[in-house]
Amino acid sequence: EAQVTQNPRYLITVTGKKLTVTCSQNMNHEYMSWYRQDPGLGLRQIYYSMNVEVTDKGDVPEGYKVSRKEKRNFPLILESPSPNQTSLYFCASSFLGAYGYTFGSGTRLTVV
Amino acid sequence: QKEVEQNSGPLSVPEGAIASLNCTYSDRGSQSFFWYRQYSGKSPELIMSIYSNGDKEDGRFTAQLNKASQYVSLLIRDSQPSDSATYLCATKRDDKIIFGKGTRLHILP
């Protein structure tokens, strides 16, 4: 089954404790992206990657890091999480970024 | 000016009627346009994509694009209660994909 797999689904952590949210896709998509979704603000792009070793900032990259060492994986790293990063996070992938996304199931992150 | 604008709703439509959802975008460089459906607590699901002016039909769904007026619309014919969801409009500008905040649609049984 073609899918984007995110883990974990739920995460509660404390301020300053580094965490990684994993994302993997099995569709051989070049384009992968991370979004956060907040009430009243909608989906906002954090980072995206056009291909292996190619990443770029979206609209809200502050406080986040990503890497793309393999085509299938695109982890999101929060090196020092803060409460304002409490949000619902989605990973998504697309063929060349031109044909619409397949989204992962989401990760609900709470930073206390 | 917001890049992608949608009326937040809720838009209430009787079952069996046509639901009309609208979206405007600010950047004339936008190249591709998408409609996603998102049920509460779930991830967005792609339902339509459109790339050129005019209409594109897929089952009960029709997407309409007018680049001169910078708007995209989604029509849902024969609306069903299962169509009740938030509908997200998105555009591709350069390498970024930008979403509107979504319109909540409520189909009245």
CSV table of C-alpha atoms in Angstrom, one decimal:
chain,number,residue,atom,x,y,z
A,1,GLU,CA,0.0,0.0,0.0
A,2,ALA,CA,1.3,3.4,-1.0
A,3,GLN,CA,1.7,5.5,2.1
A,4,VAL,CA,3.5,8.0,4.2
A,5,THR,CA,4.3,6.8,7.7
A,6,GLN,CA,4.9,9.1,10.6
A,7,ASN,CA,6.0,8.3,14.1
A,8,PRO,CA,5.1,8.8,16.8
A,9,ARG,CA,1.4,9.7,16.5
A,10,TYR,CA,1.3,11.4,19.9
A,11,LEU,CA,4.2,12.9,21.9
A,12,ILE,CA,4.4,14.8,25.1
A,13,THR,CA,7.8,16.3,25.9
A,14,VAL,CA,9.4,18.9,28.1
A,15,THR,CA,10.9,22.2,27.0
A,16,GLY,CA,14.4,21.8,25.7
A,17,LYS,CA,14.5,18.0,25.3
A,18,LYS,CA,15.6,17.2,21.7
A,19,LEU,CA,13.2,15.1,19.7
A,20,THR,CA,12.8,13.6,16.2
A,21,VAL,CA,9.7,12.9,14.4
A,22,THR,CA,10.2,10.3,11.6
A,23,CYS,CA,8.7,10.3,8.2
A,24,SER,CA,9.0,7.6,5.6
A,25,GLN,CA,7.3,7.1,2.2
A,26,ASN,CA,7.2,4.1,-0.1
A,27,MET,CA,6.2,5.8,-3.4
A,28,ASN,CA,9.6,6.8,-4.6
A,29,HIS,CA,8.5,10.5,-4.4
A,30,GLU,CA,11.2,13.1,-4.9
A,31,TYR,CA,9.3,15.9,-3.0
A,32,MET,CA,8.7,15.7,0.7
A,33,SER,CA,7.6,18.3,3.1
A,34,TRP,CA,6.7,19.0,6.7
A,35,TYR,CA,3.7,21.2,7.8
A,36,ARG,CA,2.3,22.2,11.1
A,37,GLN,CA,-1.4,22.8,11.6
A,38,ASP,CA,-2.8,25.2,14.2
A,39,PRO,CA,-6.3,26.3,14.8
A,40,GLY,CA,-7.0,29.5,13.0
A,41,LEU,CA,-3.7,29.4,11.1
A,42,GLY,CA,-4.2,26.4,8.9
A,43,LEU,CA,-1.4,24.3,7.4
A,44,ARG,CA,2.0,26.1,7.3
A,45,GLN,CA,5.0,24.7,5.6
A,46,ILE,CA,8.1,24.2,7.8
A,47,TYR,CA,10.6,22.7,5.4
A,48,TYR,CA,10.6,20.9,2.1
A,49,SER,CA,13.0,18.7,0.1
A,50,MET,CA,13.1,18.4,-3.7
A,51,ASN,CA,15.4,15.4,-3.5
A,52,VAL,CA,18.1,13.7,-1.6
A,53,GLU,CA,20.5,16.2,0.1
A,54,VAL,CA,18.3,19.1,-1.1
A,55,THR,CA,16.3,20.9,1.6
A,56,ASP,CA,14.8,24.4,1.8
A,57,LYS,CA,12.9,26.5,4.2
A,58,GLY,CA,9.2,26.9,4.1
A,59,ASP,CA,7.3,29.7,5.8
A,60,VAL,CA,7.9,28.8,9.4
A,61,PRO,CA,11.3,27.1,9.7
A,62,GLU,CA,12.5,28.6,13.0
A,63,GLY,CA,13.2,26.1,15.7
A,64,TYR,CA,13.2,23.1,13.3
A,65,LYS,CA,15.8,21.1,11.3
A,66,VAL,CA,15.4,18.4,8.7
A,67,SER,CA,17.7,16.1,6.7
A,68,ARG,CA,17.2,14.1,3.5
A,69,LYS,CA,19.9,11.4,3.4
A,70,GLU,CA,17.7,8.8,1.7
A,71,LYS,CA,14.9,9.4,-0.7
A,72,ARG,CA,12.3,7.6,1.4
A,73,ASN,CA,13.1,9.3,4.8
A,74,PHE,CA,12.6,12.9,5.9
A,75,PRO,CA,12.9,13.3,9.7
A,76,LEU,CA,11.9,16.5,11.5
A,77,ILE,CA,14.2,17.5,14.4
A,78,LEU,CA,13.4,19.9,17.2
A,79,GLU,CA,16.7,20.4,19.0
A,80,SER,CA,15.2,22.5,21.8
A,81,PRO,CA,11.4,22.3,21.7
A,82,SER,CA,9.4,25.2,23.2
A,83,PRO,CA,5.7,25.4,24.1
A,84,ASN,CA,4.9,27.4,21.0
A,85,GLN,CA,5.9,24.3,19.0
A,86,THR,CA,2.9,22.5,20.4
A,87,SER,CA,1.0,21.6,17.3
A,88,LEU,CA,-0.3,18.9,14.9
A,89,TYR,CA,2.5,18.0,12.4
A,90,PHE,CA,2.1,16.4,9.0
A,91,CYS,CA,4.6,14.9,6.7
A,92,ALA,CA,3.7,14.8,3.0
A,93,SER,CA,5.2,13.5,-0.2
A,94,SER,CA,4.5,14.2,-3.8
A,95,PHE,CA,5.8,13.1,-7.2
A,96,LEU,CA,7.9,16.1,-8.2
A,97,GLY,CA,5.8,18.3,-6.0
A,98,ALA,CA,3.4,18.9,-8.9
A,99,TYR,CA,0.8,16.2,-8.5
A,100,GLY,CA,-0.7,16.7,-5.1
A,101,TYR,CA,0.4,15.3,-1.7
A,102,THR,CA,0.0,12.1,0.1
A,103,PHE,CA,-0.1,13.0,3.8
A,104,GLY,CA,1.0,11.0,6.8
A,105,SER,CA,-1.4,10.4,9.6
A,106,GLY,CA,0.0,13.2,11.7
A,107,THR,CA,1.9,13.7,14.9
A,108,ARG,CA,0.3,15.6,17.8
A,109,LEU,CA,3.1,17.2,19.8
A,110,THR,CA,2.7,18.8,23.1
A,111,VAL,CA,5.6,20.7,24.7
A,112,VAL,CA,5.2,21.5,28.4
B,1,GLN,CA,-2.5,40.0,1.5
B,2,LYS,CA,-2.9,36.3,2.3
B,3,GLU,CA,-1.6,34.1,-0.4
B,4,VAL,CA,-4.6,31.7,-0.5
B,5,GLU,CA,-7.9,32.8,0.9
B,6,GLN,CA,-11.0,30.8,1.7
B,7,ASN,CA,-14.2,31.6,3.5
B,8,SER,CA,-13.9,29.7,6.8
B,9,GLY,CA,-17.6,28.8,6.9
B,10,PRO,CA,-19.4,26.9,8.1
B,11,LEU,CA,-21.2,26.4,4.8
B,12,SER,CA,-24.4,24.5,5.3
B,13,VAL,CA,-25.9,22.7,2.3
B,14,PRO,CA,-28.9,20.5,2.2
B,15,GLU,CA,-28.3,16.8,1.3
B,16,GLY,CA,-28.6,16.3,-2.4
B,17,ALA,CA,-27.9,19.9,-3.3
B,18,ILE,CA,-24.7,21.4,-4.9
B,19,ALA,CA,-22.0,22.7,-2.6
B,20,SER,CA,-19.9,25.4,-4.0
B,21,LEU,CA,-16.5,26.2,-2.4
B,22,ASN,CA,-14.3,29.1,-3.4
B,23,CYS,CA,-10.7,30.1,-3.1
B,24,THR,CA,-8.7,33.0,-4.3
B,25,TYR,CA,-4.9,33.3,-4.6
B,26,SER,CA,-2.7,36.3,-4.8
B,27,ASP,CA,0.4,35.2,-6.7
B,28,ARG,CA,-0.1,35.1,-10.5
B,29,GLY,CA,3.0,32.8,-10.6
B,30,SER,CA,1.0,30.0,-9.0
B,31,GLN,CA,1.2,27.0,-11.3
B,32,SER,CA,-0.9,24.1,-9.9
B,33,PHE,CA,-4.0,24.1,-7.8
B,34,PHE,CA,-5.4,21.4,-5.4
B,35,TRP,CA,-8.4,20.7,-3.3
B,36,TYR,CA,-8.1,18.5,-0.2
B,37,ARG,CA,-10.7,17.2,2.1
B,38,GLN,CA,-9.9,16.9,5.8
B,39,TYR,CA,-12.2,15.1,8.3
B,40,SER,CA,-11.8,16.2,11.9
B,41,GLY,CA,-8.8,14.6,13.5
B,42,LYS,CA,-7.6,13.1,10.2
B,43,SER,CA,-5.0,14.0,7.6
B,44,PRO,CA,-5.8,15.9,4.4
B,45,GLU,CA,-6.8,13.8,1.4
B,46,LEU,CA,-6.3,15.0,-2.2
B,47,ILE,CA,-9.6,15.0,-4.1
B,48,MET,CA,-8.9,17.2,-7.1
B,49,SER,CA,-6.0,18.9,-8.9
B,50,ILE,CA,-6.2,21.4,-11.8
B,51,TYR,CA,-3.5,23.0,-13.8
B,52,SER,CA,-5.2,24.9,-16.7
B,53,ASN,CA,-8.1,27.3,-17.0
B,54,GLY,CA,-11.5,25.7,-17.2
B,55,ASP,CA,-13.4,22.9,-15.6
B,56,LYS,CA,-12.2,19.4,-14.5
B,57,GLU,CA,-14.7,16.8,-13.5
B,58,ASP,CA,-14.2,13.7,-11.4
B,59,GLY,CA,-17.4,11.9,-10.3
B,60,ARG,CA,-19.4,14.3,-8.2
B,61,PHE,CA,-16.6,16.8,-8.0
B,62,THR,CA,-15.8,19.6,-10.4
B,63,ALA,CA,-12.9,21.9,-10.0
B,64,GLN,CA,-12.9,25.2,-11.8
B,65,LEU,CA,-9.9,27.5,-12.5
B,66,ASN,CA,-9.8,31.0,-13.7
B,67,LYS,CA,-6.3,32.4,-13.7
B,68,ALA,CA,-7.2,35.8,-15.0
B,69,SER,CA,-9.5,36.3,-11.9
B,70,GLN,CA,-7.2,34.3,-9.7
B,71,TYR,CA,-9.8,32.0,-8.3
B,72,VAL,CA,-10.4,28.3,-7.9
B,73,SER,CA,-13.6,26.7,-7.0
B,74,LEU,CA,-14.9,23.2,-6.1
B,75,LEU,CA,-18.4,22.1,-6.8
B,76,ILE,CA,-19.8,19.0,-5.1
B,77,ARG,CA,-23.0,17.6,-6.7
B,78,ASP,CA,-25.5,15.5,-4.9
B,79,SER,CA,-24.0,16.4,-1.6
B,80,GLN,CA,-24.0,13.6,1.0
B,81,PRO,CA,-23.6,13.7,4.8
B,82,SER,CA,-20.2,12.0,4.3
B,83,ASP,CA,-19.1,15.2,2.5
B,84,SER,CA,-19.2,17.1,5.7
B,85,ALA,CA,-15.5,18.1,6.3
B,86,THR,CA,-13.1,20.9,6.0
B,87,TYR,CA,-12.0,21.6,2.4
B,88,LEU,CA,-8.5,23.0,1.9
B,89,CYS,CA,-7.4,24.9,-1.3
B,90,ALA,CA,-3.7,24.8,-2.1
B,91,THR,CA,-1.5,26.3,-4.8
B,92,LYS,CA,2.0,25.5,-5.9
B,93,ARG,CA,4.2,28.6,-6.3
B,94,ASP,CA,7.8,27.9,-7.4
B,95,ASP,CA,8.7,25.0,-5.1
B,96,LYS,CA,6.4,25.8,-2.3
B,97,ILE,CA,2.9,24.5,-1.8
B,98,ILE,CA,0.7,27.0,0.1
B,99,PHE,CA,-2.6,26.1,1.8
B,100,GLY,CA,-5.6,28.2,2.6
B,101,LYS,CA,-7.1,27.9,6.0
B,102,GLY,CA,-10.0,25.8,4.8
B,103,THR,CA,-13.8,26.0,4.5
B,104,ARG,CA,-15.9,23.9,6.9
B,105,LEU,CA,-18.8,22.3,5.0
B,106,HIS,CA,-21.8,20.9,6.7
B,107,ILE,CA,-24.3,18.8,4.8
B,108,LEU,CA,-27.7,18.9,6.4
B,109,PRO,CA,-29.6,15.5,6.3
